[in-house]
Coordinates of C-alpha atoms in Angstrom, one line a residue:
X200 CA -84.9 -2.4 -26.3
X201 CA -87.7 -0.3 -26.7
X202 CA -89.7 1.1 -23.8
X203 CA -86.2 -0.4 -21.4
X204 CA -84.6 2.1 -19.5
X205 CA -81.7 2.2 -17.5
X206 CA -79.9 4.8 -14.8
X207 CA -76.5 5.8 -15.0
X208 CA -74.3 5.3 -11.9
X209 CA -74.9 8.1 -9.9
X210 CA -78.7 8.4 -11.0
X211 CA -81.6 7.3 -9.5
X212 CA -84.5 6.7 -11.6
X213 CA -87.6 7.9 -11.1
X214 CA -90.9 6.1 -12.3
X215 CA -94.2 7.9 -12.2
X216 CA -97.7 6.4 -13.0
X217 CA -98.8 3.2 -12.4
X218 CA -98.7 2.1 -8.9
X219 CA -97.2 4.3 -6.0
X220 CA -93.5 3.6 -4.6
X221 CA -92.3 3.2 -0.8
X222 CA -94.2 4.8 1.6
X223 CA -96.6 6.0 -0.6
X224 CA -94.6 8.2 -2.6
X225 CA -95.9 9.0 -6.0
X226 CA -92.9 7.4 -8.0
X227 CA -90.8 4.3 -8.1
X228 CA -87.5 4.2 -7.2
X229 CA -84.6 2.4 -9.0
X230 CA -81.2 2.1 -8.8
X231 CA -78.3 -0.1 -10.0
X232 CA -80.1 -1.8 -12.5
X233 CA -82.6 -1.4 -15.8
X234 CA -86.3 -1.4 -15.6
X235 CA -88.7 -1.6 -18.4
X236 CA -91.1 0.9 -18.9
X237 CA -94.6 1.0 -20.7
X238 CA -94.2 4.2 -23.2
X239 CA -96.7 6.1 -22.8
X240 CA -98.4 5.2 -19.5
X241 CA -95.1 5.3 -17.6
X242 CA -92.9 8.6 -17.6
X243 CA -89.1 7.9 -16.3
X244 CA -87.0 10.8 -14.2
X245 CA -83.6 10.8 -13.1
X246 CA -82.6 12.2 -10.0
X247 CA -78.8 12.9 -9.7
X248 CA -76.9 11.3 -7.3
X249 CA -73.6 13.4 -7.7
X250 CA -71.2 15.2 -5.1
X251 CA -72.2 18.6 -5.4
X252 CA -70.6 21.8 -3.6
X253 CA -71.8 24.9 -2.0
X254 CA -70.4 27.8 -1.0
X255 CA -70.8 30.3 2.0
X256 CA -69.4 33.8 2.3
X257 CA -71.3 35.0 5.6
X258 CA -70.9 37.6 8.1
X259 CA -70.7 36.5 12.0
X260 CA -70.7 37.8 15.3
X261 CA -68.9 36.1 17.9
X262 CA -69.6 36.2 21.7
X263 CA -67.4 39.1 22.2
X264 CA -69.4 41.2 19.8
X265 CA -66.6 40.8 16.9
X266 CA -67.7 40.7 13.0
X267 CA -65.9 37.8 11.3
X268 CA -66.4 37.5 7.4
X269 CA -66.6 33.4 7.6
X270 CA -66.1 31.3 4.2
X271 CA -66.6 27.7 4.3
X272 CA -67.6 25.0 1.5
X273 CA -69.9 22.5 1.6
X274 CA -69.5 19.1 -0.1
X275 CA -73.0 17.2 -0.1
X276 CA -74.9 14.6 -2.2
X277 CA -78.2 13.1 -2.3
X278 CA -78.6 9.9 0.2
X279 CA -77.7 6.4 -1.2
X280 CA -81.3 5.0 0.4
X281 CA -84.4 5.2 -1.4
X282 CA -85.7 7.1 1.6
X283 CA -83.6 10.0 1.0
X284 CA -83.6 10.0 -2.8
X285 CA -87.6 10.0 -2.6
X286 CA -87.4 13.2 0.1
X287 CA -85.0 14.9 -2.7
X288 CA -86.8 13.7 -5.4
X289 CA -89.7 15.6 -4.1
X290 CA -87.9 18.8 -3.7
X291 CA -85.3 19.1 -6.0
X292 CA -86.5 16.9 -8.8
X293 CA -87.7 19.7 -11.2
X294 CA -85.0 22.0 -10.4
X295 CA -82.0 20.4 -8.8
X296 CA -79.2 23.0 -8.9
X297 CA -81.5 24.2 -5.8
X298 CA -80.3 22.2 -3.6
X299 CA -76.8 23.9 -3.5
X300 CA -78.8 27.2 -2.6
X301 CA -80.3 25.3 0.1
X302 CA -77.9 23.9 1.4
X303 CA -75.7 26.9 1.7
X304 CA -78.6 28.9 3.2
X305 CA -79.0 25.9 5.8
X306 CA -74.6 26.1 6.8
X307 CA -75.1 30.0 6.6
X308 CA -77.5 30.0 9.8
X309 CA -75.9 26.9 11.4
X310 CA -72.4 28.8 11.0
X311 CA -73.9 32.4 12.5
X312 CA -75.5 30.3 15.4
X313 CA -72.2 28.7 16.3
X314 CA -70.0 31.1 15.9
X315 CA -72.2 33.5 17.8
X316 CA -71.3 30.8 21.1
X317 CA -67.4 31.2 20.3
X318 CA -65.2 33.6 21.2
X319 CA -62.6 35.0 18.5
X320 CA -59.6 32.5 20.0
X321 CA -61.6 29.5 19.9
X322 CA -62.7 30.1 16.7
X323 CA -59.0 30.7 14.8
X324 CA -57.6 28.1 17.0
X325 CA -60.0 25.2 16.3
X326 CA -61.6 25.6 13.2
X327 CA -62.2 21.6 13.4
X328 CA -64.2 22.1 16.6
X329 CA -66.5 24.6 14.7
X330 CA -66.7 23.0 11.2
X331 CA -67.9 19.6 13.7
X332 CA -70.4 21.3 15.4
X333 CA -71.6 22.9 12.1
X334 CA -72.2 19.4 10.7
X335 CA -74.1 17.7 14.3
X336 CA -76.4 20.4 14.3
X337 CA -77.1 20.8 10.5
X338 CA -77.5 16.9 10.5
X339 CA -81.3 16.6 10.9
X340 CA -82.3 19.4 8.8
X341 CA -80.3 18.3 6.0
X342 CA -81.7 14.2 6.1
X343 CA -85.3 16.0 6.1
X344 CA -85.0 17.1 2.4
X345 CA -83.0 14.2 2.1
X346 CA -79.2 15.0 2.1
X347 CA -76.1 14.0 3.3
X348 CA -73.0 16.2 3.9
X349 CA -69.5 14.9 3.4
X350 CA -67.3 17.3 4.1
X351 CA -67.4 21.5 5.8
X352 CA -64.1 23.2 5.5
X353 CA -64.0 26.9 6.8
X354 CA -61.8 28.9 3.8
X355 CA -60.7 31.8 6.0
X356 CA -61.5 33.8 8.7
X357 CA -61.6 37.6 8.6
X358 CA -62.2 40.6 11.0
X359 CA -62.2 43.4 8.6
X360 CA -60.4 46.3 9.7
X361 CA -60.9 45.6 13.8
X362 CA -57.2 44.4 13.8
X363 CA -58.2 42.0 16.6
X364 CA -56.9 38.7 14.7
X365 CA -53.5 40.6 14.0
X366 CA -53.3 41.9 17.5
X367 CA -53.6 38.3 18.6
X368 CA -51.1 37.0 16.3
X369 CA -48.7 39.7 16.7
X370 CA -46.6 38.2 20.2
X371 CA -47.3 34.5 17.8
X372 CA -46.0 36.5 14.9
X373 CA -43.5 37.8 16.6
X374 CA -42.4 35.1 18.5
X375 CA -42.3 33.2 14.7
X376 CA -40.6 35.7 13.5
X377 CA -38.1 35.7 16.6
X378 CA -37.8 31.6 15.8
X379 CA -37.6 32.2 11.8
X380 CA -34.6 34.3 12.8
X381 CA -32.9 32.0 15.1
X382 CA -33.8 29.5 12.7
X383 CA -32.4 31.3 9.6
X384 CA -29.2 32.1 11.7
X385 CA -28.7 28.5 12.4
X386 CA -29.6 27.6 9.0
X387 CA -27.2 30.6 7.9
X388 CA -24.5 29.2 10.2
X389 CA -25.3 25.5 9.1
X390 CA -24.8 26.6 5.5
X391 CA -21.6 28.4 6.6
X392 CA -20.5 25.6 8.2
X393 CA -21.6 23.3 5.0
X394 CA -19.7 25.7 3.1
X395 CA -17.0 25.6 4.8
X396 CA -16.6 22.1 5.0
X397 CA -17.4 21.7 1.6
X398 CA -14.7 24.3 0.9
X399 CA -12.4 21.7 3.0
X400 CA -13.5 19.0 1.6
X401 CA -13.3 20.8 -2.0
X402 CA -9.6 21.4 -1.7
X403 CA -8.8 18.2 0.1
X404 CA -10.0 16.7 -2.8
X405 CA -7.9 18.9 -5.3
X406 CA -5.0 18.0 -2.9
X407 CA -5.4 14.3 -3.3
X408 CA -6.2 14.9 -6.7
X409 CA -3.0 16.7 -7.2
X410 CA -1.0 14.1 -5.3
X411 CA -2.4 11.6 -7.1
X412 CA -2.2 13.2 -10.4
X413 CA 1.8 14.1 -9.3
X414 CA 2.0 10.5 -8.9
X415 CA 0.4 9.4 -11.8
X416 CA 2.8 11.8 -13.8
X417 CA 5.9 10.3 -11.5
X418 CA 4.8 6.8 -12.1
X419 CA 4.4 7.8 -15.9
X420 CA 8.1 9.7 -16.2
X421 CA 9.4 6.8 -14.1
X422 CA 7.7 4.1 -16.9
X423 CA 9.4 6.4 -19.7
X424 CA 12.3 6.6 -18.0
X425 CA 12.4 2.9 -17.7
X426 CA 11.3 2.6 -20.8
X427 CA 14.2 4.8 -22.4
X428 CA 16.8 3.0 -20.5
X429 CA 15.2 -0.4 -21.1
X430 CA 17.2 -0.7 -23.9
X431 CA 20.6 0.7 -23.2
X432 CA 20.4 -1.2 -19.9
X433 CA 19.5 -4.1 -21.9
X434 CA 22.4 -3.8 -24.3
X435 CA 24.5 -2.9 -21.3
X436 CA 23.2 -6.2 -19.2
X437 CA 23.9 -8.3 -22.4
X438 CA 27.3 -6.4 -22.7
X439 CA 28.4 -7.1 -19.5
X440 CA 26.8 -10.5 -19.4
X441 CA 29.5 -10.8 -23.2
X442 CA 32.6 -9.6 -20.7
X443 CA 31.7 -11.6 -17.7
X444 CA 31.6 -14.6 -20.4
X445 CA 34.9 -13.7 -21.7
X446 CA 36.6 -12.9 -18.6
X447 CA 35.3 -16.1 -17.8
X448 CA 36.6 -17.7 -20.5
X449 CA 40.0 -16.0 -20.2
X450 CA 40.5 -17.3 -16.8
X451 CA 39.5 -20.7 -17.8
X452 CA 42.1 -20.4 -20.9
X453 CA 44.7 -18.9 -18.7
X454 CA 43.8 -21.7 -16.0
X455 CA 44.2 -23.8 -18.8
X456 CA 47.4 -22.6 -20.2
X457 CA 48.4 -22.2 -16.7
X458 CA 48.1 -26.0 -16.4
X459 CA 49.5 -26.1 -19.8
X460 CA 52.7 -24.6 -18.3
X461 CA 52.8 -26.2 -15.3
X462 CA 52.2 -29.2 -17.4
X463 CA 54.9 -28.6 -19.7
X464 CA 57.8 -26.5 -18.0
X465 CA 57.1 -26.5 -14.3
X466 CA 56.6 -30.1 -13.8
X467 CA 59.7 -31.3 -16.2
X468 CA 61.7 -28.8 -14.3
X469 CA 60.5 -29.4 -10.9
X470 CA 61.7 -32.9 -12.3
X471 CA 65.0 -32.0 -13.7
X472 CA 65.5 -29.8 -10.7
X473 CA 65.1 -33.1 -9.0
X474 CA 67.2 -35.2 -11.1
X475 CA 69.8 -32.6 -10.5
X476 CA 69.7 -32.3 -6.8
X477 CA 69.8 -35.8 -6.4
X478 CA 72.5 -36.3 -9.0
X479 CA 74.6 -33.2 -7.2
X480 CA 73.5 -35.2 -3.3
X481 CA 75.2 -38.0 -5.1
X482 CA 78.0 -36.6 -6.7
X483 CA 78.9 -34.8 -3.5
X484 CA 78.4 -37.7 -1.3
X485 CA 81.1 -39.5 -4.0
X486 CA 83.4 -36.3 -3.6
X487 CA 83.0 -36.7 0.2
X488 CA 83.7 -40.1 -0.1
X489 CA 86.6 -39.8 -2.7
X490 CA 87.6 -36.9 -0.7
X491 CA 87.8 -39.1 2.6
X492 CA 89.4 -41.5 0.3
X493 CA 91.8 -39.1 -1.1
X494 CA 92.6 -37.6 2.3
X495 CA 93.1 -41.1 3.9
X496 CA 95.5 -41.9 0.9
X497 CA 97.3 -38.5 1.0
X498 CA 97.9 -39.0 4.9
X499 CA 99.3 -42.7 4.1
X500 CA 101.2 -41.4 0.9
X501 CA 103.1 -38.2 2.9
X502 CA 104.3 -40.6 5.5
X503 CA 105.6 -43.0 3.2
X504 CA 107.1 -39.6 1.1
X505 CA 107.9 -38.1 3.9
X506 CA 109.8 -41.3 5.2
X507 CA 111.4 -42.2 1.7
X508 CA 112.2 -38.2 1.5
X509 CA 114.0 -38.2 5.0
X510 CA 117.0 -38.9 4.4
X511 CA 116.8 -36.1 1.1
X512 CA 115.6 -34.0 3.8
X513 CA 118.6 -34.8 5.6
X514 CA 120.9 -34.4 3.3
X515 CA 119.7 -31.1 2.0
X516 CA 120.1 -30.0 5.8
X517 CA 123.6 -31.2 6.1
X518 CA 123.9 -29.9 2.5
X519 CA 123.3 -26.2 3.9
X520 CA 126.1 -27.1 6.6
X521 CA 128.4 -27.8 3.8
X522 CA 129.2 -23.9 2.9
X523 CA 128.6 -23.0 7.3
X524 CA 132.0 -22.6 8.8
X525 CA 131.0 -25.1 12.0
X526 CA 134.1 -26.1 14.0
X527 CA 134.4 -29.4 15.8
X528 CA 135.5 -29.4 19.1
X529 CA 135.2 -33.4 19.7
X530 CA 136.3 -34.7 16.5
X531 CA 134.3 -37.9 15.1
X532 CA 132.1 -37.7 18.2
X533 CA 131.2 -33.7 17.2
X534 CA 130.4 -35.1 13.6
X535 CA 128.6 -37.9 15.1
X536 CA 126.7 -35.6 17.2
X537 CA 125.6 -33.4 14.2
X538 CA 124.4 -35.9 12.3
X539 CA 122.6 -37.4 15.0
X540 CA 121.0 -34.0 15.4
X541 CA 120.0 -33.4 11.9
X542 CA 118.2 -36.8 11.7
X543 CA 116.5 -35.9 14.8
X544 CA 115.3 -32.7 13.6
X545 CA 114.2 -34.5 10.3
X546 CA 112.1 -36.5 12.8
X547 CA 110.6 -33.8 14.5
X548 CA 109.4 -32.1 11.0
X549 CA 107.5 -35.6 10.4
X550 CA 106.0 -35.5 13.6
X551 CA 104.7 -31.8 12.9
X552 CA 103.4 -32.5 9.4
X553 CA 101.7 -35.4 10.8
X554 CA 99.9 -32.9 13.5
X555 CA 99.0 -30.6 11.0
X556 CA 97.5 -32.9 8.6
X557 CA 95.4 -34.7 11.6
X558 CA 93.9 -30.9 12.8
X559 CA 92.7 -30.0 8.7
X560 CA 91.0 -33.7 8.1
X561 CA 88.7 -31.8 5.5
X562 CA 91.1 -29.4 3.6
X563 CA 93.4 -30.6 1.3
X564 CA 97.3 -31.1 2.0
X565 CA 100.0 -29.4 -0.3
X566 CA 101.8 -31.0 -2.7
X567 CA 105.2 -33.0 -1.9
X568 CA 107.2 -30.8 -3.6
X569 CA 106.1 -27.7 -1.3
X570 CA 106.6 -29.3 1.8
X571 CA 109.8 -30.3 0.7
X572 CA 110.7 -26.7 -0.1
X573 CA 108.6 -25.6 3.1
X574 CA 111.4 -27.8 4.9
X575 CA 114.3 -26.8 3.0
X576 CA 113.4 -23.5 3.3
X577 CA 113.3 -24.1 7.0
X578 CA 116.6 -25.8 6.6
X579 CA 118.2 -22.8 5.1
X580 CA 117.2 -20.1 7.5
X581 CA 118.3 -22.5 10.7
X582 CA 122.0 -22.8 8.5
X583 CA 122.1 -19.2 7.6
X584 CA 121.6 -18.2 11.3
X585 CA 125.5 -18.9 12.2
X586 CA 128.1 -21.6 13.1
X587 CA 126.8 -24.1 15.0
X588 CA 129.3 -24.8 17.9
X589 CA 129.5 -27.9 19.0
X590 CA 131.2 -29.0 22.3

């Protein structure tokens, strides 16, 4: 809109004519927000409200009569209250890259002043100390012309070619450099020791990749292996799986042929042999009986032979006395007598064939005709022996 204005953010804007501003400054002050403006019977300035820097390079004495080279920066900016941007706006307004020169004439002077109080060690060792004194004392002077600082930081500390900052660092120095050494050993050492127990580590982990690789490969040659046999072991398993039926079968077929056999042979001739053994128990118990029979007859049948054979028996023995030249003394009583004799002796035979057959019950007695000859026989050598005399 014509004859509207507004600042930027870090401006201040700065209205001249009209009526006077706070305090009786010659210009309005606006901030923050738009304002018009009359053309023509108002004129508008702005008034940066920026950070800003500044930088000192100065030469300072301290208390023990050393030259430092000092270099600090400034950060400043024009106050935020109207109070302060009216004090710069009358300053700086036509030429505001002033106020950098300013300010670092102001710090230059503060910093001399200061540091002129301070000995060398107090000024190395606590720079904070001097960059806060720096700022109390510079404080007033710079919210007169109506700044603020933010921030001193002091760049570096020199002494030229005295040596006196070296000096006092050298037993620091060397005392660093006597713990960067210990340090570096141990950190030489540690990494030795990381070394070495990485090494470890390294070739326990090729070992146990090895073993595990040796037993992948084992586990592998076993699967062929396995594998490969599968089926010969298979054909083997069923092979012997085909003879175990067989066999099987065989001894069922000989079990069955063996009850076959025993069906058919065995059994019949277990049964025959039975039939036998009790036909041969009963055709012996009939022999033993016939036997007993027989003997029981025979006994009966010699006596009555031997008793109808007697007087043959007799006869045959006087019949041997018929060719004997005997000589009778006594006449009809001698013949009487060896008649008598002969039939006694016929007797006595009977008795002794009697004896015989009583002592062999169970063998079997000779036929008639034997003993008849046995006897005769008997006969013959008792009439061959010599006259018989008789008295």
């Amino acid at each position: 809109m014509f004859g509207y204005r507004v600042p930027a953010p870090d401006e201040a804007m700065l209205i001249s004519g009209g009526r006077r501003g706070l305090g009786g400054a010659p210009f309005r002050v606006v901030t923050g927000h738009g304002k018009f403006v009359v053309p023509f019977f108002r004129k508008t300035r702005f008034l940066t409200l920026s950070m800003n820097e500044a930088e000192v390079t100065e030469t300072c004495v301290t208390r023990q009569g050393i030259a430092l080279s000092v270099r600090a920066v400034i950060a400043f900016k024009v106050g935020n209250d109207s109070e302060s941007i009216i004090n710069a706006g009358q300053r700086f307004l036509s030429d505001q890259e002033q106020m950098s020169v300013l300010t670092g004439r102001i710090f230059a002077g503060h910093l001399r002043a200061i540091i002129g109080s301070m000995t060398v060690e107090e000024i190395v060792t606590e720079r904070q100390k001097l960059a806060a004194e720096v700022l109390d004392t510079s404080k007033t002077e710079m919210a007169k012309i109506g700044l603020i600082v933010d921030s001193l930081q002091i760049q570096s500390i020199d002494d030229g070619d005295a040596g006196y900052i070296d000096a006092m660092s050298a037993p620091h120095r060397a005392a660093i450099q006597r713990q960067a050494q210990i340090a570096q050993a141990q950190a030489t050492q540690t990494a030795a020791e990381a070394q070495q127990e990485a090494a470890r580590k390294q070739a326990e982990y090729e070992r146990q990749t090895a073993v595990v690789k040796a037993e992948y490969s084992a586990e592998v040659d076993r699967a062929q292996a396995q594998a490969a046999q599968a089926g010969p072991l298979a054909q083997a398993h069923a092979q012997q799986e085909v003879l175990a039926a067989q066999t099987e079968l065989a001894q069922r077929q000989a079990k069955l042929r063996q009850e076959q056999l025993v069906a058919e042979i065995v059994k019949p001739a277990e049964a025959e042999a039975e039939r036998i053994r009790l036909l041969a128990n009963a055709d012996a118990q009939r022999m033993k009986i016939q036997a007993e029979a027989a003997a029981s007859y025979d006994r009966v049948a010699l006596d009555r032979m031997l008793i109808d054979q007697l007087p043959q028996i007799v006869k045959e023995a006087a019949g041997g006395l018929s060719g004997a030249n005997v000589n009778v003394l006594n006449g009809a009583d001698g013949l009487g007598e060896i008649a008598a004799g002969l039939v006694s002796q016929g007797l006595t035979i009977l008795d002794s064939v009697r004896a015989n057959l009583g002592n062999q019950d169970s063998e079997s007695r000779p036929p008639a005709g034997n003993g008849v000859l046995e006897l005769r026989a008997k006969d013959d050598r008792k009439s061959n022996d010599g006259p018989v005399d008789v008295d």
